[in-house]
Amino acid sequence: MHSCLKLDTHCLRAICATSRSATLAIILLFVCALPVLAQARKVLTLDDISDLINNGVRPNRIAQIVEEHGVGFELDDRVLRRLKQDGANETVLLAVKKMSARYTEERQPARRQQEEASRKLGEETKRREAQKSRLAKVTEPTGKTKDVTNQKNTTATVRSAEAAGRVVNLRSVMSTEAGKISGEVVNNSKQTLRDVRLQILYSWRWKDEHHPGKDDPGKAIYHVLKQDIPAGQIVRFNYEPLPPFAAREDGQFDIGVKIAGFAEVFEGSAPR
């Protein structure tokens, strides 16, 4: 009986030692996995920070988490009011302000690119409107229209990008990493289309969006089709940037194509 009791005691000690070893191993695995989990986590939202505050996390720890992960918003009056209402102290606010400034700085290249594309589109629209006005002045007092294209009883009316969708559209558009574009322009109208202008927007997407470079190659190109497109017909187009884009490993282009403008050619009298 005594021998059996001694044996059971030894077994119990062995089981306890094994359990402690297993528990220690699990804890070590969890600790080692923390850096990996931290790297995979996305930047903090305003709701994330509010949850940390409302759950009683210490301000110094919240500030540390904010600086480790960054934030995905800009610090304006609305955000500042909410953080203060949630109970954020000066330590948390300073950390949020710092990381928000970094977030704003990282977004500047994309904003400049969008502003430049909008500016160029605005200039193109003004040029088209001016051309439309010049064409309108060609009409004679008799109500007949001059031959503005050196063709008998033919006039071209310029349409803006807003009118493009009802008259002409793109299909089967494809692009390559080198920036080459191809596709088809479909004339849905009953008139011949001329000077169809395409806007090709090369938007640069950084491989590391949180640490973008300073030489953003994004730009907008305007490409005019040389051939007329008869009513109801389809014309294929191809565009290749010259010089070709240099190979880069820090990002890639997102390429978009749309109709920026065109002219409708009316046979006979001028359109009313």
Coordinates of N, CA, C and O in Angstrom, one line a residue, residues 84-199:
K84 N -11.7 64.3 -26.8 CA -11.8 65.0 -25.5 C -13.0 64.5 -24.8 O -13.0 64.3 -23.6
Q85 N -14.1 64.3 -25.5 CA -15.4 63.9 -24.9 C -15.2 62.4 -24.4 O -15.8 62.1 -23.4
D86 N -14.4 61.6 -25.1 CA -14.1 60.3 -24.6 C -13.2 60.2 -23.4 O -13.0 59.2 -22.8
G87 N -12.5 61.3 -23.2 CA -11.6 61.4 -22.0 C -10.2 61.3 -22.3 O -9.3 61.0 -21.4
A88 N -9.8 61.6 -23.6 CA -8.3 61.5 -23.9 C -7.6 62.6 -23.2 O -8.0 63.8 -23.3
N89 N -6.5 62.3 -22.6 CA -5.7 63.4 -22.0 C -4.6 63.9 -22.9 O -4.6 63.5 -24.1
E90 N -3.8 64.8 -22.4 CA -2.8 65.5 -23.3 C -1.8 64.5 -23.9 O -1.4 64.7 -25.1
T91 N -1.5 63.4 -23.2 CA -0.5 62.5 -23.7 C -1.1 61.8 -24.9 O -0.4 61.6 -26.0
V92 N -2.3 61.3 -24.9 CA -3.0 60.7 -26.0 C -3.2 61.6 -27.2 O -2.9 61.3 -28.3
L93 N -3.6 62.9 -26.9 CA -3.8 63.9 -27.9 C -2.5 64.2 -28.7 O -2.5 64.3 -29.9
L94 N -1.4 64.3 -28.0 CA -0.1 64.6 -28.6 C 0.3 63.4 -29.5 O 0.8 63.7 -30.6
A95 N 0.1 62.2 -29.1 CA 0.4 61.0 -29.9 C -0.5 61.0 -31.2 O 0.0 60.8 -32.3
V96 N -1.7 61.3 -31.0 CA -2.7 61.3 -32.2 C -2.3 62.4 -33.1 O -2.3 62.2 -34.3
K97 N -2.0 63.6 -32.6 CA -1.6 64.7 -33.4 C -0.3 64.4 -34.2 O -0.3 64.7 -35.4
K98 N 0.6 63.8 -33.6 CA 1.9 63.4 -34.3 C 1.6 62.4 -35.4 O 2.1 62.6 -36.6
M99 N 0.9 61.4 -35.2 CA 0.7 60.3 -36.2 C -0.3 60.8 -37.3 O -0.2 60.4 -38.4
S100 N -1.2 61.7 -36.9 CA -2.2 62.3 -37.9 C -1.4 63.1 -38.9 O -1.7 63.2 -40.1
A101 N -0.4 63.9 -38.4 CA 0.4 64.7 -39.2 C 1.2 63.9 -40.2 O 1.3 64.2 -41.4
R102 N 1.7 62.7 -39.7 CA 2.4 61.8 -40.6 C 1.5 61.3 -41.7 O 1.8 61.2 -42.9
Y103 N 0.3 60.9 -41.3 CA -0.7 60.4 -42.2 C -1.1 61.4 -43.3 O -1.1 61.1 -44.5
T104 N -1.2 62.7 -42.9 CA -1.5 63.8 -43.8 C -0.4 64.0 -44.8 O -0.6 64.2 -46.0
E105 N 0.9 63.9 -44.3 CA 2.0 64.1 -45.1 C 2.2 63.0 -46.2 O 2.5 63.3 -47.3
E106 N 1.8 61.8 -45.8 CA 1.9 60.7 -46.7 C 0.9 60.7 -47.8 O 1.1 60.2 -48.9
R107 N -0.2 61.4 -47.6 CA -1.3 61.6 -48.6 C -1.0 62.7 -49.6 O -1.8 62.8 -50.6
Q108 N -0.1 63.6 -49.3 CA 0.1 64.7 -50.2 C 0.4 64.4 -51.6 O -0.1 65.0 -52.5
P109 N 1.3 63.4 -51.9 CA 1.6 63.1 -53.3 C 0.3 62.7 -54.1 O 0.1 63.2 -55.2
A110 N -0.6 61.9 -53.5 CA -1.8 61.5 -54.2 C -2.7 62.7 -54.4 O -3.4 62.8 -55.4
R111 N -2.8 63.6 -53.4 CA -3.6 64.8 -53.5 C -3.1 65.7 -54.7 O -3.9 66.2 -55.5
R112 N -1.8 65.9 -54.7 CA -1.2 66.7 -55.8 C -1.5 66.1 -57.1 O -1.8 66.8 -58.1
Q113 N -1.4 64.8 -57.2 CA -1.7 64.1 -58.5 C -3.2 64.4 -58.9 O -3.4 64.6 -60.1
Q114 N -4.1 64.2 -58.0 CA -5.5 64.4 -58.3 C -5.8 65.9 -58.7 O -6.5 66.2 -59.6
E115 N -5.1 66.8 -58.0 CA -5.3 68.2 -58.3 C -4.8 68.5 -59.7 O -5.4 69.3 -60.4
E116 N -3.6 68.0 -60.0 CA -3.0 68.2 -61.3 C -3.9 67.6 -62.4 O -4.1 68.3 -63.5
A117 N -4.5 66.4 -62.2 CA -5.3 65.8 -63.2 C -6.6 66.7 -63.4 O -7.1 66.9 -64.5
S118 N -7.2 67.2 -62.3 CA -8.3 68.0 -62.4 C -8.0 69.3 -63.1 O -8.9 69.8 -63.9
R119 N -6.9 69.9 -62.8 CA -6.5 71.1 -63.5 C -6.4 71.0 -65.0 O -6.9 71.8 -65.8
K120 N -5.7 69.9 -65.4 CA -5.6 69.6 -66.8 C -6.9 69.3 -67.5 O -7.1 69.8 -68.6
L121 N -7.8 68.6 -66.8 CA -9.1 68.4 -67.3 C -9.9 69.7 -67.5 O -10.6 69.9 -68.5
G122 N -9.8 70.6 -66.5 CA -10.4 71.9 -66.6 C -9.9 72.7 -67.8 O -10.7 73.3 -68.5
E123 N -8.6 72.7 -68.0 CA -8.0 73.4 -69.1 C -8.5 72.9 -70.4 O -8.8 73.6 -71.4
E124 N -8.6 71.5 -70.5 CA -9.0 70.9 -71.7 C -10.5 71.2 -72.0 O -10.9 71.5 -73.1
T125 N -11.3 71.2 -70.9 CA -12.7 71.6 -71.1 C -12.9 73.0 -71.6 O -13.7 73.3 -72.5
K126 N -12.1 74.0 -71.0 CA -12.1 75.4 -71.5 C -11.7 75.5 -72.9 O -12.3 76.2 -73.7
R127 N -10.7 74.7 -73.3 CA -10.2 74.8 -74.7 C -11.3 74.3 -75.7 O -11.5 74.9 -76.7
R128 N -12.0 73.2 -75.2 CA -13.1 72.7 -76.1 C -14.2 73.7 -76.2 O -14.8 73.8 -77.2
E129 N -14.6 74.3 -75.1 CA -15.6 75.3 -75.1 C -15.3 76.5 -76.0 O -16.1 77.0 -76.7
A130 N -14.0 76.9 -75.9 CA -13.6 78.0 -76.8 C -13.7 77.6 -78.3 O -14.1 78.4 -79.1
Q131 N -13.3 76.3 -78.6 CA -13.4 75.8 -79.9 C -14.8 75.8 -80.4 O -15.1 76.1 -81.5
K132 N -15.7 75.3 -79.5 CA -17.1 75.3 -79.8 C -17.7 76.7 -80.1 O -18.4 76.8 -81.1
S133 N -17.2 77.7 -79.4 CA -17.7 79.0 -79.6 C -17.2 79.5 -81.0 O -17.9 80.2 -81.7
R134 N -15.9 79.2 -81.3 CA -15.4 79.6 -82.6 C -16.2 79.0 -83.8 O -16.5 79.6 -84.8
L135 N -16.5 77.7 -83.6 CA -17.3 77.0 -84.6 C -18.7 77.6 -84.8 O -19.2 77.7 -85.9
A136 N -19.3 78.1 -83.7 CA -20.6 78.6 -83.7 C -20.7 79.9 -84.5 O -21.7 80.3 -85.1
K137 N -19.5 80.7 -84.5 CA -19.5 81.9 -85.2 C -19.4 81.8 -86.7 O -19.4 82.8 -87.5
V138 N -19.2 80.6 -87.2 CA -19.0 80.4 -88.6 C -20.3 80.5 -89.4 O -20.4 80.7 -90.6
T139 N -21.5 80.4 -88.7 CA -22.8 80.4 -89.3 C -23.1 81.7 -90.0 O -22.9 82.8 -89.4
E140 N -23.5 81.7 -91.3 CA -23.8 83.0 -92.0 C -25.2 83.5 -91.7 O -26.1 82.8 -91.2
P141 N -25.5 84.7 -92.0 CA -26.8 85.3 -91.8 C -28.0 84.6 -92.5 O -29.1 84.6 -92.0
T142 N -27.7 83.9 -93.6 CA -28.8 83.2 -94.3 C -29.2 81.9 -93.6 O -30.2 81.3 -93.9
G143 N -28.5 81.6 -92.5 CA -28.9 80.4 -91.7 C -28.2 79.2 -92.2 O -28.2 78.1 -91.6
K144 N -27.4 79.3 -93.3 CA -26.6 78.1 -93.7 C -25.2 78.2 -93.0 O -24.8 79.2 -92.5
T145 N -24.6 77.0 -93.0 CA -23.4 76.9 -92.2 C -22.2 76.8 -93.2 O -22.3 76.0 -94.2
K146 N -21.1 77.5 -92.9 CA -20.0 77.5 -93.7 C -19.3 76.1 -93.6 O -19.5 75.4 -92.7
D147 N -18.5 75.8 -94.6 CA -17.8 74.5 -94.6 C -16.5 74.7 -93.8 O -15.5 75.1 -94.3
V148 N -16.6 74.3 -92.5 CA -15.4 74.5 -91.6 C -14.4 73.5 -91.8 O -13.3 73.6 -91.3
T149 N -14.7 72.4 -92.5 CA -13.7 71.3 -92.7 C -13.4 71.2 -94.2 O -12.9 70.2 -94.6
N150 N -13.7 72.3 -95.0 CA -13.4 72.2 -96.5 C -14.2 71.1 -97.1 O -13.8 70.6 -98.2
Q151 N -15.3 70.7 -96.5 CA -16.2 69.7 -97.1 C -17.6 70.3 -97.3 O -18.0 71.0 -96.4
K152 N -18.3 70.1 -98.4 CA -19.5 70.7 -98.7 C -20.6 70.4 -97.6 O -20.8 69.2 -97.3
N153 N -21.3 71.4 -97.1 CA -22.4 71.3 -96.2 C -22.0 70.4 -95.0 O -22.8 69.5 -94.7
T154 N -20.9 70.6 -94.4 CA -20.5 69.8 -93.2 C -20.0 70.7 -92.1 O -19.2 71.6 -92.4
T155 N -20.4 70.5 -90.9 CA -19.9 71.2 -89.8 C -19.7 70.3 -88.6 O -20.3 69.3 -88.5
A156 N -18.7 70.7 -87.8 CA -18.4 69.8 -86.6 C -18.7 70.6 -85.3 O -18.4 71.7 -85.1
T157 N -19.5 69.9 -84.5 CA -19.9 70.5 -83.2 C -19.2 69.8 -82.1 O -19.2 68.6 -82.0
V158 N -18.5 70.6 -81.2 CA -17.7 70.0 -80.1 C -18.6 69.7 -79.0 O -19.4 70.5 -78.6
R159 N -18.4 68.5 -78.4 CA -19.2 68.1 -77.2 C -18.2 67.9 -76.0 O -17.1 67.5 -76.2
S160 N -18.7 68.2 -74.9 CA -17.9 68.1 -73.6 C -17.9 66.7 -73.1 O -18.6 65.9 -73.6
A161 N -17.1 66.5 -72.1 CA -17.0 65.2 -71.5 C -18.4 64.7 -70.9 O -18.7 63.6 -70.8
E162 N -19.2 65.7 -70.4 CA -20.5 65.4 -69.8 C -21.4 64.8 -70.8 O -22.3 63.9 -70.4
A163 N -21.3 65.1 -72.1 CA -22.2 64.6 -73.1 C -21.7 63.3 -73.7 O -22.3 62.7 -74.5
A164 N -20.4 62.9 -73.4 CA -19.8 61.8 -74.0 C -20.6 60.5 -73.8 O -20.7 59.7 -74.7
G165 N -21.1 60.3 -72.6 CA -21.7 59.0 -72.3 C -22.9 58.7 -73.1 O -23.2 57.5 -73.4
R166 N -23.6 59.7 -73.6 CA -24.8 59.5 -74.4 C -24.4 59.2 -75.9 O -25.3 58.7 -76.6
V167 N -23.2 59.5 -76.3 CA -22.9 59.5 -77.7 C -21.8 58.4 -78.0 O -21.9 57.7 -79.0
V168 N -20.9 58.3 -77.1 CA -19.7 57.5 -77.4 C -19.3 56.8 -76.1 O -19.4 57.4 -75.0
N169 N -18.8 55.6 -76.2 CA -18.2 54.9 -75.0 C -17.1 54.0 -75.3 O -16.8 53.7 -76.5
L170 N -16.4 53.5 -74.3 CA -15.2 52.7 -74.5 C -15.6 51.3 -74.1 O -16.4 51.0 -73.3
R171 N -14.9 50.3 -74.7 CA -15.0 48.9 -74.3 C -13.7 48.2 -74.6 O -12.9 48.6 -75.4
S172 N -13.6 47.0 -74.0 CA -12.4 46.1 -74.2 C -11.1 46.9 -73.9 O -10.1 46.6 -74.7
V173 N -11.1 47.7 -72.9 CA -9.8 48.5 -72.7 C -8.9 47.6 -71.9 O -9.2 47.0 -70.9
M174 N -7.6 47.6 -72.3 CA -6.6 46.8 -71.7 C -5.3 47.6 -71.6 O -5.1 48.5 -72.3
S175 N -4.5 47.3 -70.6 CA -3.3 48.0 -70.3 C -2.2 47.0 -69.9 O -2.5 45.9 -69.5
T176 N -0.9 47.4 -70.1 CA 0.2 46.6 -69.7 C 1.0 47.3 -68.6 O 0.8 48.5 -68.4
E177 N 1.9 46.6 -67.9 CA 2.7 47.3 -66.9 C 3.6 48.4 -67.5 O 4.0 49.3 -66.8
A178 N 3.9 48.3 -68.8 CA 4.8 49.3 -69.5 C 4.0 50.5 -69.8 O 4.5 51.5 -70.4
G179 N 2.6 50.5 -69.5 CA 1.8 51.7 -69.8 C 1.1 51.7 -71.2 O 0.5 52.7 -71.5
K180 N 1.2 50.6 -71.9 CA 0.5 50.6 -73.2 C -1.0 50.4 -73.0 O -1.4 49.6 -72.1
I181 N -1.8 51.1 -73.8 CA -3.2 51.1 -73.7 C -3.8 50.7 -75.0 O -3.3 51.1 -76.1
S182 N -4.8 49.8 -75.0 CA -5.6 49.5 -76.2 C -7.0 49.3 -75.9 O -7.4 49.0 -74.7
G183 N -7.9 49.5 -76.9 CA -9.3 49.3 -76.6 C -10.1 49.7 -77.8 O -9.6 49.9 -78.9
E184 N -11.4 49.9 -77.7 CA -12.3 50.2 -78.8 C -13.2 51.4 -78.4 O -13.6 51.5 -77.2
V185 N -13.4 52.3 -79.3 CA -14.3 53.4 -79.2 C -15.6 53.1 -80.0 O -15.5 52.9 -81.2
V186 N -16.7 53.2 -79.3 CA -18.0 52.8 -80.0 C -18.8 54.1 -80.2 O -19.1 54.9 -79.2
N187 N -19.2 54.4 -81.4 CA -20.0 55.5 -81.8 C -21.5 55.1 -81.7 O -22.0 54.4 -82.5
N188 N -22.2 55.6 -80.7 CA -23.6 55.3 -80.5 C -24.6 56.2 -81.2 O -25.8 56.0 -81.2
S189 N -24.0 57.3 -81.8 CA -24.9 58.3 -82.4 C -25.1 58.0 -83.9 O -24.7 57.1 -84.4
K190 N -25.9 59.0 -84.5 CA -26.2 58.9 -85.9 C -25.4 59.8 -86.7 O -25.6 60.0 -87.9
Q191 N -24.3 60.4 -86.1 CA -23.4 61.3 -86.8 C -22.0 60.7 -86.7 O -21.7 59.9 -85.9
T192 N -21.2 61.2 -87.7 CA -19.8 60.8 -87.6 C -19.1 61.6 -86.5 O -19.4 62.7 -86.3
L193 N -18.2 60.9 -85.8 CA -17.4 61.5 -84.7 C -16.0 61.8 -85.2 O -15.4 61.0 -85.9
R194 N -15.5 63.0 -84.7 CA -14.2 63.4 -85.1 C -13.4 63.9 -83.9 O -14.0 64.4 -83.0
D195 N -12.1 63.8 -83.9 CA -11.3 64.3 -82.8 C -11.7 63.8 -81.5 O -11.8 64.5 -80.5
V196 N -11.9 62.5 -81.4 CA -12.3 61.9 -80.1 C -11.0 61.9 -79.3 O -9.9 61.4 -79.6
R197 N -11.2 62.5 -78.1 CA -10.1 62.7 -77.2 C -10.2 61.8 -76.0 O -11.2 61.9 -75.3
L198 N -9.1 61.1 -75.7 CA -9.1 60.2 -74.5 C -8.3 60.8 -73.4 O -7.2 61.3 -73.7
Q199 N -8.7 60.7 -72.2 CA -7.9 61.0 -71.1 C -7.4 59.7 -70.5 O -8.1 58.8 -70.1

